[in-house]
XYZ file of C-alpha atoms in Angstrom:
370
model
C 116.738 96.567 71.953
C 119.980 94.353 71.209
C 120.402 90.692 71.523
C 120.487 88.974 74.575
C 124.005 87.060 74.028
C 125.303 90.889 73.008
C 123.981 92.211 76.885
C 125.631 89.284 78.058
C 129.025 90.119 76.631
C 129.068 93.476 76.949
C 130.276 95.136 80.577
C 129.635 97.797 81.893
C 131.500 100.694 83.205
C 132.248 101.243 87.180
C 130.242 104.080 88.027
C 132.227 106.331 90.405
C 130.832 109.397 93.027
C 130.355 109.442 97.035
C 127.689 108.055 98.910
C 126.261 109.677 102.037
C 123.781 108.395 104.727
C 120.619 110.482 104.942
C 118.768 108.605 107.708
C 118.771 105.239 108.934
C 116.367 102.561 110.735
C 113.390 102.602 108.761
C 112.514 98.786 108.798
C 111.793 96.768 106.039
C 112.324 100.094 103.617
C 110.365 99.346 100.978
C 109.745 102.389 98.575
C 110.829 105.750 97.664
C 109.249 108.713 95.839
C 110.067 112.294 95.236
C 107.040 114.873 94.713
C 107.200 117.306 91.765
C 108.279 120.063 94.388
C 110.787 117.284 95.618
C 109.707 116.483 99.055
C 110.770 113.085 99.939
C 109.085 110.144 101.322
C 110.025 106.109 102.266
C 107.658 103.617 103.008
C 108.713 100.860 105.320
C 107.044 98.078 108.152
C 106.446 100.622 110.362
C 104.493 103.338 108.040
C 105.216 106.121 105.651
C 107.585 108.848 106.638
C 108.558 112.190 105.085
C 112.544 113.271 105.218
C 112.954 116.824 106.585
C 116.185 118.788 107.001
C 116.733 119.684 110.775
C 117.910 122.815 111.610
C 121.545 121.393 112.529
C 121.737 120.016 108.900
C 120.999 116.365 109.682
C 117.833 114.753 108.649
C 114.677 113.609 110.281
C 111.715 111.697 109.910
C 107.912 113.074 110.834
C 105.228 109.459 109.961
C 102.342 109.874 107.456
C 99.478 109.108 109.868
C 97.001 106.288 108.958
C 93.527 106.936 109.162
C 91.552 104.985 106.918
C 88.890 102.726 108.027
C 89.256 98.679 107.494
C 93.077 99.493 106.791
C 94.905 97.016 109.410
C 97.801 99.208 110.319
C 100.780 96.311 110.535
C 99.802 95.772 106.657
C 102.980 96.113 104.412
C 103.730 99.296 103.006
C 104.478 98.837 99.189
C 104.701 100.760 96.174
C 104.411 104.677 96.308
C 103.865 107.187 93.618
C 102.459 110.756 93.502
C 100.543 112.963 91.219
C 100.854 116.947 92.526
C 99.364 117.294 95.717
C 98.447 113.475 96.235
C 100.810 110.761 97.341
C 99.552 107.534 96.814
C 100.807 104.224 98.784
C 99.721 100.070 97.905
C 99.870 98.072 101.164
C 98.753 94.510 101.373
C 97.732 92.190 104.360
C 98.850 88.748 104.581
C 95.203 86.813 107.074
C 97.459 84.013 108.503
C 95.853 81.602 110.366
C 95.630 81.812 114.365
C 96.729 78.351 114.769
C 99.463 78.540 117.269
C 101.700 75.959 115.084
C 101.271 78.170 112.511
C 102.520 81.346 113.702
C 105.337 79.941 115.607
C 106.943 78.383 112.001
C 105.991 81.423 110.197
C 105.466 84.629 112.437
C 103.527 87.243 110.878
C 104.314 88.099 107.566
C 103.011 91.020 107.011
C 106.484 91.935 108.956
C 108.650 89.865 106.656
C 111.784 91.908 105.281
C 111.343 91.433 101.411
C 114.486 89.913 100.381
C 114.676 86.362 98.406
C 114.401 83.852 101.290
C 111.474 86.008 102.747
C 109.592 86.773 99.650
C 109.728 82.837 98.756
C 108.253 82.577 102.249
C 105.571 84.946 101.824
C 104.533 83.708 98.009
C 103.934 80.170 99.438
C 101.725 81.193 102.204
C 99.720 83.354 100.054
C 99.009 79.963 98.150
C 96.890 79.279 101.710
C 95.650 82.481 103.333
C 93.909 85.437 101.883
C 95.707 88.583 101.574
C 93.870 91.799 100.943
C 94.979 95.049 99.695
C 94.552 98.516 99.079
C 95.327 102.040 97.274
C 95.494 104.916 100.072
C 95.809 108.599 99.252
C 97.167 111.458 101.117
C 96.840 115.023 100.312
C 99.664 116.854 101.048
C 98.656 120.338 101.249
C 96.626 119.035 104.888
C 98.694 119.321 108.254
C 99.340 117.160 109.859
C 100.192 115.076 107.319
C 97.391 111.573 107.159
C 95.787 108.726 104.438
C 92.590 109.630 105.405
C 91.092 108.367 101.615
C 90.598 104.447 100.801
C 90.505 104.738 97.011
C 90.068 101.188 96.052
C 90.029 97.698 97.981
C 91.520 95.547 95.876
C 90.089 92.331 94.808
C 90.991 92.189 90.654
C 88.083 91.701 88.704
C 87.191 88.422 88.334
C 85.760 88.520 84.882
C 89.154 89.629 83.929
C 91.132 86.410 85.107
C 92.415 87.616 88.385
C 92.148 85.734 91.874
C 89.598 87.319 93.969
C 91.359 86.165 97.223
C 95.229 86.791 95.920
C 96.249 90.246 95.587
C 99.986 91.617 96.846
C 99.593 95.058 95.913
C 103.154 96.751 94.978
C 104.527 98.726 92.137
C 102.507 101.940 91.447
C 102.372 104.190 88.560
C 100.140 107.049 88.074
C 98.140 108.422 84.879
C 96.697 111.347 85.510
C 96.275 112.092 81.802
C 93.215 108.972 81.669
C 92.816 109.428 86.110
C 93.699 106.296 86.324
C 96.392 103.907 88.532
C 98.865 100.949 87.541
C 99.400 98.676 89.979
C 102.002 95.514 90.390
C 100.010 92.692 91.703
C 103.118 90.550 92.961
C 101.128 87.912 94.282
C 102.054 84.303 93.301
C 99.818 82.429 90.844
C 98.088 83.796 87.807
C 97.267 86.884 89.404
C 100.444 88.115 89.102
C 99.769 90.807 86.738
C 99.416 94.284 85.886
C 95.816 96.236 86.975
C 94.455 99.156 86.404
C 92.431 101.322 88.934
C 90.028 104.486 88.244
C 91.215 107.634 90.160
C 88.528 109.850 88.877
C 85.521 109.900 92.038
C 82.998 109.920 89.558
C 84.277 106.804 88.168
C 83.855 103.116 89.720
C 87.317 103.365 92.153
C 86.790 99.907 93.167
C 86.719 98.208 90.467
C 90.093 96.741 89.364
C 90.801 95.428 86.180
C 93.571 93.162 84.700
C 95.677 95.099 82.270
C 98.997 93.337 81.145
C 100.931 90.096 82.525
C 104.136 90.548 81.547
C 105.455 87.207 80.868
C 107.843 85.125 82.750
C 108.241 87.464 85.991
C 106.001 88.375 88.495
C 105.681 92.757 88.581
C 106.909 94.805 90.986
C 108.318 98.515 89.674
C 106.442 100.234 87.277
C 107.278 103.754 85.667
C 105.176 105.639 83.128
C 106.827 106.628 80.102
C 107.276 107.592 76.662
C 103.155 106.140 75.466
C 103.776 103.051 77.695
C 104.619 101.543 81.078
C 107.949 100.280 81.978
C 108.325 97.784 84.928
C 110.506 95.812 86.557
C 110.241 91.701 87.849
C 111.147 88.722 88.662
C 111.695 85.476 87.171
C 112.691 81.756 88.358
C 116.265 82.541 86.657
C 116.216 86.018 85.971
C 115.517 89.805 86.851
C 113.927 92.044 84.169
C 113.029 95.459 82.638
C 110.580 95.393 80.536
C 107.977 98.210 78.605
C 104.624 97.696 77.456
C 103.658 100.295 74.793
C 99.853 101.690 74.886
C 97.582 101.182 72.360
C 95.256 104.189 71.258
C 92.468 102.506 72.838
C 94.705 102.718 75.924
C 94.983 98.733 76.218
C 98.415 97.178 76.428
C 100.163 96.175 73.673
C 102.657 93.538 73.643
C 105.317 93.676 76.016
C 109.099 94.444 75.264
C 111.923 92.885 76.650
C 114.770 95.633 77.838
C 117.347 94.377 79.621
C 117.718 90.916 81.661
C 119.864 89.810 84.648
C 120.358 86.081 85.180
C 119.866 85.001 88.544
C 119.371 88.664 89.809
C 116.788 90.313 91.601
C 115.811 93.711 90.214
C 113.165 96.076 92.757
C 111.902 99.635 92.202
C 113.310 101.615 89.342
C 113.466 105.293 88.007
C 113.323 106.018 84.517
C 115.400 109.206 83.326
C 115.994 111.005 79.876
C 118.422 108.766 78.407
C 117.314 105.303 80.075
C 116.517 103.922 83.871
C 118.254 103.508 87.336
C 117.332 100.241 88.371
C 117.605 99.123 91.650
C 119.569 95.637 91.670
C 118.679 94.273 95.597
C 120.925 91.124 94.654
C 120.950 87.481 93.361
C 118.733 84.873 93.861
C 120.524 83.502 96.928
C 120.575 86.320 98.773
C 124.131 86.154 99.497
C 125.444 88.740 96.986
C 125.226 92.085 97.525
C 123.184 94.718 95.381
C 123.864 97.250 93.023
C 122.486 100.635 90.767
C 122.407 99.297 87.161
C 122.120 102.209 84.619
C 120.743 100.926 81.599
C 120.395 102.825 78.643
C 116.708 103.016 76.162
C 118.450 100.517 73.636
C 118.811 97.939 75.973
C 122.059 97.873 77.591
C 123.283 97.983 81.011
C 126.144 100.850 80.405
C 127.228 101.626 83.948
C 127.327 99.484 87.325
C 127.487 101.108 91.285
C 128.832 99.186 93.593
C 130.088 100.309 97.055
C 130.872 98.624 100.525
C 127.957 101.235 101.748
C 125.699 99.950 99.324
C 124.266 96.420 100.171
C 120.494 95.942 99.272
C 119.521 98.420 97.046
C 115.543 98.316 96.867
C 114.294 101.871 95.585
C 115.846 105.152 93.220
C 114.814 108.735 92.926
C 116.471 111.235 90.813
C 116.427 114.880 92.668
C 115.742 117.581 89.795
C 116.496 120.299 92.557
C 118.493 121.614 95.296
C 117.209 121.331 98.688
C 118.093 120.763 102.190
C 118.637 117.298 102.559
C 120.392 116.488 98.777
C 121.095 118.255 95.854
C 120.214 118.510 91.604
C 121.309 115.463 90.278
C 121.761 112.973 93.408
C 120.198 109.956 93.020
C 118.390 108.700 96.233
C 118.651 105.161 97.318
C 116.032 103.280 99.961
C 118.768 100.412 101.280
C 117.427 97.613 103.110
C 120.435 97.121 105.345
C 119.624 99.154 108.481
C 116.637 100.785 106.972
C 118.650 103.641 104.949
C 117.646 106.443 102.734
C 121.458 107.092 100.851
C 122.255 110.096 98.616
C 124.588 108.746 95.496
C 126.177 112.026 93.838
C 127.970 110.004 90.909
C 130.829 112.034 89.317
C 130.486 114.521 86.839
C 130.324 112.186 83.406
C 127.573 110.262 84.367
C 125.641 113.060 86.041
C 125.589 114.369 82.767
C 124.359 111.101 81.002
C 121.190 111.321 84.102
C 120.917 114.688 82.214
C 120.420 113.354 78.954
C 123.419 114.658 77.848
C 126.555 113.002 76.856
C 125.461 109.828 75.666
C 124.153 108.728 72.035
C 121.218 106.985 71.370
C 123.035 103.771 71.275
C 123.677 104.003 75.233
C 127.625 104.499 75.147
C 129.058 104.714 78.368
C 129.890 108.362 79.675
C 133.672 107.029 80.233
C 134.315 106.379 76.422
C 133.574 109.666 75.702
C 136.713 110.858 77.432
């Protein structure tokens, strides 16, 4: 990791390549996730949808169906992640009250677009009302295509210092090595935390157990890797990456700073071989508009994407493979503005550096290897 004052001064390189629409209108995109065979899905208000190629070469979008008991279906669609034939999705519900008053000043905000003003919105009425959440799975070898499995209602444990009543289920992360889930509680409060969730069936599924609160920032992204968890969050005055190593008990450990952004607000993330793609949605006013930061594993943001078709970055997926809809290297964006799914294909340099190649292992910009 380097200094903070050293992040601060150094800057990072423009990050060149094209950008291309893959679909559009998904509201309130939230999420994005690649399978190992790289089928692609986004979550977003209105549900969970795969991408498919169409037979004219454009894309389309087919809804995972919801049928899971006790699940309200206008809940928010968070986090995704998937583990071979299983997708897995957080959602949350917001139980506003029916008071007429109420609902006029707010609305419902289950349907809130998460962006700064919003969020702030949605964090002070969870002070108030309950909200309720959950861990669906699909299995993706079943047509058509449905959550039909509840795997855990989630109220933390509250031996472990959560809030029974105050859980905003986000971030995932899977372990299938120990069957077990991470989840981003992103509620305000103390809860705001990391949890851990049993996937084995013979295990107790529902019970959910506090894990790591990384400090200063509530959770949101979170990415297995290298004997730890990396995650992303959000401070009063800053955005940041973070890892927490595991200990051999399989406990956290204390958590490392990676990389922080004054007065930025960082979303999903993707980690790959030499470092992460992190999903910049924009500042804390919500007036700015977002960016893909590419930071390397020492803890330094070496390359910066900005484009006039890029405007609220939320979610990034690196596709290992060529298919239909993008190709090896391209690095899928979910873009709040409009509801987008966006295929970045950066130039040649720094698709090497997504590689792993071309870069040293003190994060040196693909450019000043020219």
């Amino acid at each position: 990791m380097i200094p903070f004052y050293t992040s601060l001064l150094s800057q990072p390189a423009t990050v060149g390549g094209s950008l291309r629409t893959l679909c559009s209108q998904i509201a309130s995109i939230d999420s994005l996730v690649l399978t190992p065979n790289q089928r692609l899905f986004a979550s977003g208000r209105d549900g969970v949808f795969e991408l498919l190629a169409s037979a004219d070469g454009s894309s389309r979008t087919e809804r995972v169906a919801f049928a899971v008991d006790g699940v309200p279906t206008d809940c928010m669609k968070n986090g995704m992640a998937t583990d071979g034939d299983f997708l897995y999705l957080a959602c949350a519900h917001l139980h506003q009250s029916d008071n007429p008053l109420v609902r006029t000043i707010l609305n419902d905000l289950n349907d809130v677009e998460q962006v700064a003003k919003c969020l702030l919105q949605l964090y002070m009425a969870a002070f108030s009302f309950r909200v309720e959440s959950w861990i669906l799975r699909c299995d993706l070898r079943r047509t058509p295509l449905a959550f039909t499995e509840r795997l855990a209602s989630l109220a933390p444990d509250a031996g472990s210092g959560g809030l029974g009543s105050n859980f905003l289920a986000n971030g995932l992360a899977i372990d299938p090595q120990h069957s077990c889930l991470y989840v981003a509680n992103s509620a305000p409060g103390f809860a705001a935390a990391i949890y851990r969730v049993a996937t084995d069936g013979s295990a107790d599924s529902t019970r959910c157990t506090l894990w790591h609160r990384p400090p200063g920032c509530k959770p949101n992204g979170l990415r297995l890797r290298e004997q730890g968890l990396c995650y992303t969050g959000n401070g009063v005055s800053s955005a940041v990456l973070g890892h927490v190593p595991f200990n051999p008990d399989g406990s956290a450990s204390t958590s490392e700073i990676i990389e922080i952004a004054p007065l930025r607000l960082f979303a999903h993330f993707d980690a790959v071989p030499p470092g992460f793609v992190v999903a910049e949605s924009g500042d804390t006013t919500g007036l700015q508009a977002g960016a893909l930061r590419l930071v390397s594993c020492a803890g330094r943001t070496i390359g910066m994407l900005r484009h006039a078709g890029l405007r609220r970055p939320c979610a990034v997926a690196l596709a290992h493979a060529d298919t239909a809809l993008f190709t090896a290297d391209e690095v899928l964006v979910a873009d709040r503005h409009d509801g987008r799914v966006l295929a970045f294909r950066p130039e040649e340099p720094w698709r090497q550096w997504l590689r792993g190649e071309n870069a040293d292992a003190r994060g040196t910009h693909p450019a000043a290897k020219q």
